[in-house]
Amino acid sequence: MLAVLGEDKSDANAVAILIKRILMRFEISVKTKGFNGCGDLRNKVARDARNFARLGIKWVVVCHDADQNNPTTIRQRIYDRFEANDAVREKVFVVVPTQEIEAWILADTASALSMLNVICNRVYHTPENIQNPKEVLVELSRDVNRKKTRYVPRIHNEKAMSEIDLRLIESRCPSFREFADFIRKLEL
């Protein structure tokens, strides 16, 4: 069994969907927990990872957006929350989407926005280089009058992760490739 800790519930659920799709094992149990942002996640990550371990969870995936910070620094901040001899630390994998998890969605914008009946021909070959991918997604989904947005990340990210082409994301997003490689190596 696996668990995912995310900055919010929708991020955790979106990553759980990706794990099942990468493994092509939709029956596996993936527990999720969301927090009230990155600070709350960092403050509670060790406690909650230990709680999941007590429940028999083998691996805990922690998803923390880079938000224009160095992903290596973010990853280290998470691991620093664990004591050096904490066995649970060895069963934690920190995935840091470069910028935001929405960069992965921008890798296949056409599929992600088609669920909202939005036609988007825009192709982002390096979506992790976009400063604010969440805002780009929202803008791309605005109606013709530019007044109403159709894409609401906390509502639509999970559905988008069910629709996007994983091979396309992997080819365009190095942070996703690292995450997918780790997930494929898991023995569950």
mmCIF file of C-alpha atoms in Angstrom:
data_model
loop_
_atom_site.group_PDB
_atom_site.id
_atom_site.type_symbol
_atom_site.label_atom_id
_atom_site.label_comp_id
_atom_site.label_asym_id
_atom_site.label_seq_id
_atom_site.Cartn_x
_atom_site.Cartn_y
_atom_site.Cartn_z
ATOM 1 C CA MET A 1 0.000 0.000 0.000
ATOM 2 C CA LEU A 2 0.972 3.580 -0.642
ATOM 3 C CA ALA A 3 0.093 6.963 0.762
ATOM 4 C CA VAL A 4 0.362 10.407 -0.788
ATOM 5 C CA LEU A 5 0.758 13.607 1.182
ATOM 6 C CA GLY A 6 0.083 16.787 -0.796
ATOM 7 C CA GLU A 7 -0.086 20.519 -0.244
ATOM 8 C CA ASP A 8 -3.854 20.150 -0.499
ATOM 9 C CA LYS A 9 -6.293 17.280 -0.934
ATOM 10 C CA SER A 10 -6.665 17.768 -4.694
ATOM 11 C CA ASP A 11 -2.875 17.521 -5.222
ATOM 12 C CA ALA A 12 -2.711 14.333 -3.141
ATOM 13 C CA ASN A 13 -5.647 12.802 -5.036
ATOM 14 C CA ALA A 14 -4.157 13.821 -8.405
ATOM 15 C CA VAL A 15 -0.847 12.145 -7.566
ATOM 16 C CA ALA A 16 -2.690 9.010 -6.399
ATOM 17 C CA ILE A 17 -4.410 8.846 -9.796
ATOM 18 C CA LEU A 18 -1.046 9.176 -11.536
ATOM 19 C CA ILE A 19 0.459 6.379 -9.432
ATOM 20 C CA LYS A 20 -2.337 3.993 -10.412
ATOM 21 C CA ARG A 21 -2.031 4.964 -14.070
ATOM 22 C CA ILE A 22 1.767 4.601 -14.118
ATOM 23 C CA LEU A 23 1.542 1.158 -12.523
ATOM 24 C CA MET A 24 -1.568 0.282 -14.545
ATOM 25 C CA ARG A 25 -2.964 -1.122 -11.299
ATOM 26 C CA PHE A 26 -6.206 0.632 -10.554
ATOM 27 C CA GLU A 27 -7.143 -1.760 -7.771
ATOM 28 C CA ILE A 28 -4.294 -0.796 -5.434
ATOM 29 C CA SER A 29 -5.050 1.186 -2.337
ATOM 30 C CA VAL A 30 -3.491 4.647 -2.219
ATOM 31 C CA LYS A 31 -4.326 6.641 0.883
ATOM 32 C CA THR A 32 -4.223 10.422 0.539
ATOM 33 C CA LYS A 33 -3.950 13.378 2.853
ATOM 34 C CA GLY A 34 -3.932 17.039 1.934
ATOM 35 C CA PHE A 35 -2.747 19.974 3.987
ATOM 36 C CA ASN A 36 -3.335 23.714 4.118
ATOM 37 C CA GLY A 37 -0.426 24.587 1.856
ATOM 38 C CA CYS A 38 3.283 23.838 1.749
ATOM 39 C CA GLY A 39 4.096 25.155 5.249
ATOM 40 C CA ASP A 40 1.481 22.923 6.858
ATOM 41 C CA LEU A 41 2.732 19.955 4.810
ATOM 42 C CA ARG A 42 6.349 20.508 5.884
ATOM 43 C CA ASN A 43 5.366 20.925 9.542
ATOM 44 C CA LYS A 44 3.353 17.693 9.683
ATOM 45 C CA VAL A 45 5.053 15.439 7.140
ATOM 46 C CA ALA A 46 7.139 13.356 9.579
ATOM 47 C CA ARG A 47 4.268 12.820 12.004
ATOM 48 C CA ASP A 48 1.834 11.789 9.260
ATOM 49 C CA ALA A 49 4.351 9.572 7.446
ATOM 50 C CA ARG A 50 4.956 7.722 10.740
ATOM 51 C CA ASN A 51 1.193 7.403 11.272
ATOM 52 C CA PHE A 52 0.791 5.888 7.802
ATOM 53 C CA ALA A 53 3.703 3.504 8.461
ATOM 54 C CA ARG A 54 1.950 2.301 11.627
ATOM 55 C CA LEU A 55 -1.065 1.486 9.448
ATOM 56 C CA GLY A 56 1.080 -0.767 7.235
ATOM 57 C CA ILE A 57 1.732 1.685 4.413
ATOM 58 C CA LYS A 58 4.964 0.656 2.659
ATOM 59 C CA TRP A 59 5.749 3.939 0.866
ATOM 60 C CA VAL A 60 4.777 7.556 1.398
ATOM 61 C CA VAL A 61 4.969 9.900 -1.577
ATOM 62 C CA VAL A 62 5.170 13.563 -0.639
ATOM 63 C CA CYS A 63 4.208 16.056 -3.349
ATOM 64 C CA HIS A 64 5.458 19.610 -2.820
ATOM 65 C CA ASP A 65 5.462 22.187 -5.640
ATOM 66 C CA ALA A 66 8.759 23.993 -6.245
ATOM 67 C CA ASP A 67 6.982 27.359 -6.614
ATOM 68 C CA GLN A 68 10.048 28.954 -8.222
ATOM 69 C CA ASN A 69 12.390 27.457 -5.597
ATOM 70 C CA ASN A 70 15.151 24.940 -6.145
ATOM 71 C CA PRO A 71 13.597 21.436 -6.115
ATOM 72 C CA THR A 72 16.675 20.001 -4.352
ATOM 73 C CA THR A 73 16.231 22.510 -1.533
ATOM 74 C CA ILE A 74 12.526 21.672 -1.223
ATOM 75 C CA ARG A 75 13.275 17.950 -1.128
ATOM 76 C CA GLN A 76 15.927 18.460 1.575
ATOM 77 C CA ARG A 77 13.546 20.585 3.676
ATOM 78 C CA ILE A 78 11.114 17.681 3.694
ATOM 79 C CA TYR A 79 13.734 15.072 4.602
ATOM 80 C CA ASP A 80 15.122 17.363 7.321
ATOM 81 C CA ARG A 81 11.800 17.017 9.154
ATOM 82 C CA PHE A 82 12.716 13.416 9.962
ATOM 83 C CA GLU A 83 15.283 12.368 12.535
ATOM 84 C CA ALA A 84 18.434 10.930 10.965
ATOM 85 C CA ASN A 85 17.768 7.414 12.301
ATOM 86 C CA ASP A 86 14.046 7.441 11.505
ATOM 87 C CA ALA A 87 13.332 4.257 9.513
ATOM 88 C CA VAL A 88 10.221 5.866 8.015
ATOM 89 C CA ARG A 89 12.440 8.441 6.255
ATOM 90 C CA GLU A 90 13.792 5.637 4.060
ATOM 91 C CA LYS A 91 10.262 4.878 2.870
ATOM 92 C CA VAL A 92 9.463 8.457 1.830
ATOM 93 C CA PHE A 93 9.829 9.701 -1.722
ATOM 94 C CA VAL A 94 9.541 13.439 -2.293
ATOM 95 C CA VAL A 95 8.324 14.482 -5.725
ATOM 96 C CA VAL A 96 8.791 18.158 -6.516
ATOM 97 C CA PRO A 97 6.999 19.276 -9.675
ATOM 98 C CA THR A 98 9.055 22.089 -11.130
ATOM 99 C CA GLN A 99 6.993 25.216 -10.509
ATOM 100 C CA GLU A 100 3.603 23.588 -9.816
ATOM 101 C CA ILE A 101 1.871 20.265 -10.448
ATOM 102 C CA GLU A 102 -0.153 22.107 -13.129
ATOM 103 C CA ALA A 103 3.009 22.175 -15.287
ATOM 104 C CA TRP A 104 2.468 18.451 -15.796
ATOM 105 C CA ILE A 105 -1.046 19.181 -17.005
ATOM 106 C CA LEU A 106 0.258 21.829 -19.430
ATOM 107 C CA ALA A 107 2.357 19.110 -21.064
ATOM 108 C CA ASP A 108 -0.893 17.834 -22.586
ATOM 109 C CA THR A 109 -3.148 20.866 -22.530
ATOM 110 C CA ALA A 110 -5.393 19.600 -25.313
ATOM 111 C CA SER A 111 -6.419 16.480 -23.375
ATOM 112 C CA ALA A 112 -6.717 18.275 -20.053
ATOM 113 C CA LEU A 113 -8.973 21.034 -21.357
ATOM 114 C CA SER A 114 -11.060 18.843 -23.665
ATOM 115 C CA MET A 115 -12.969 17.604 -20.603
ATOM 116 C CA LEU A 116 -14.315 21.158 -20.285
ATOM 117 C CA ASN A 117 -15.132 21.380 -23.993
ATOM 118 C CA VAL A 118 -12.304 23.868 -24.420
ATOM 119 C CA ILE A 119 -10.354 23.561 -27.642
ATOM 120 C CA CYS A 120 -6.699 24.344 -27.082
ATOM 121 C CA ASN A 121 -4.109 23.968 -29.806
ATOM 122 C CA ARG A 122 -1.349 25.517 -27.724
ATOM 123 C CA VAL A 123 1.597 23.160 -27.208
ATOM 124 C CA TYR A 124 4.020 23.570 -24.323
ATOM 125 C CA HIS A 125 7.196 21.607 -25.032
ATOM 126 C CA THR A 126 8.840 22.696 -21.763
ATOM 127 C CA PRO A 127 5.953 23.400 -19.382
ATOM 128 C CA GLU A 128 8.177 23.273 -16.323
ATOM 129 C CA ASN A 129 9.813 26.494 -17.536
ATOM 130 C CA ILE A 130 6.529 28.393 -17.217
ATOM 131 C CA GLN A 131 6.522 30.575 -14.089
ATOM 132 C CA ASN A 132 2.854 30.142 -13.123
ATOM 133 C CA PRO A 133 1.373 27.101 -14.878
ATOM 134 C CA LYS A 134 -1.775 27.188 -12.734
ATOM 135 C CA GLU A 135 -2.612 30.690 -13.955
ATOM 136 C CA VAL A 136 -1.833 29.717 -17.551
ATOM 137 C CA LEU A 137 -4.324 26.823 -17.333
ATOM 138 C CA VAL A 138 -6.971 29.091 -15.871
ATOM 139 C CA GLU A 139 -6.424 31.700 -18.597
ATOM 140 C CA LEU A 140 -6.559 29.097 -21.373
ATOM 141 C CA SER A 141 -9.948 27.982 -20.102
ATOM 142 C CA ARG A 142 -11.608 31.415 -20.044
ATOM 143 C CA ASP A 143 -14.770 31.734 -22.093
ATOM 144 C CA VAL A 144 -14.882 33.842 -25.258
ATOM 145 C CA ASN A 145 -15.942 36.921 -23.296
ATOM 146 C CA ARG A 146 -12.887 36.437 -21.003
ATOM 147 C CA LYS A 147 -15.125 36.796 -17.960
ATOM 148 C CA LYS A 148 -15.588 33.258 -16.734
ATOM 149 C CA THR A 149 -12.922 30.619 -16.261
ATOM 150 C CA ARG A 150 -13.831 26.973 -16.695
ATOM 151 C CA TYR A 151 -10.730 25.385 -15.165
ATOM 152 C CA VAL A 152 -10.608 25.425 -11.378
ATOM 153 C CA PRO A 153 -7.466 23.577 -10.240
ATOM 154 C CA ARG A 154 -8.846 22.251 -6.947
ATOM 155 C CA ILE A 155 -11.814 20.825 -8.837
ATOM 156 C CA HIS A 156 -10.329 19.791 -12.177
ATOM 157 C CA ASN A 157 -6.743 18.630 -11.477
ATOM 158 C CA GLU A 158 -7.843 15.118 -10.546
ATOM 159 C CA LYS A 159 -9.908 14.720 -13.718
ATOM 160 C CA ALA A 160 -7.078 16.200 -15.799
ATOM 161 C CA MET A 161 -4.647 13.627 -14.397
ATOM 162 C CA SER A 162 -7.028 10.916 -15.584
ATOM 163 C CA GLU A 163 -7.063 12.328 -19.117
ATOM 164 C CA ILE A 164 -3.516 13.457 -19.919
ATOM 165 C CA ASP A 165 -1.061 11.389 -21.949
ATOM 166 C CA LEU A 166 1.563 10.097 -19.493
ATOM 167 C CA ARG A 167 4.156 9.493 -22.212
ATOM 168 C CA LEU A 168 3.822 13.106 -23.316
ATOM 169 C CA ILE A 169 4.254 14.393 -19.772
ATOM 170 C CA GLU A 170 7.250 12.153 -19.243
ATOM 171 C CA SER A 171 8.896 13.454 -22.411
ATOM 172 C CA ARG A 172 8.286 17.107 -21.496
ATOM 173 C CA CYS A 173 8.630 17.214 -17.701
ATOM 174 C CA PRO A 174 11.852 15.945 -16.079
ATOM 175 C CA SER A 175 10.322 16.045 -12.585
ATOM 176 C CA PHE A 176 7.479 13.793 -13.753
ATOM 177 C CA ARG A 177 9.961 11.413 -15.403
ATOM 178 C CA GLU A 178 11.847 11.076 -12.095
ATOM 179 C CA PHE A 179 8.575 10.437 -10.248
ATOM 180 C CA ALA A 180 7.371 7.860 -12.824
ATOM 181 C CA ASP A 181 10.735 6.055 -12.747
ATOM 182 C CA PHE A 182 10.514 5.753 -8.960
ATOM 183 C CA ILE A 183 6.918 4.481 -9.057
ATOM 184 C CA ARG A 184 7.745 1.851 -11.700
ATOM 185 C CA LYS A 185 10.506 0.429 -9.489
ATOM 186 C CA LEU A 186 8.245 -0.078 -6.490
ATOM 187 C CA GLU A 187 7.557 -3.619 -5.398
ATOM 188 C CA LEU A 188 4.097 -3.618 -3.891
#
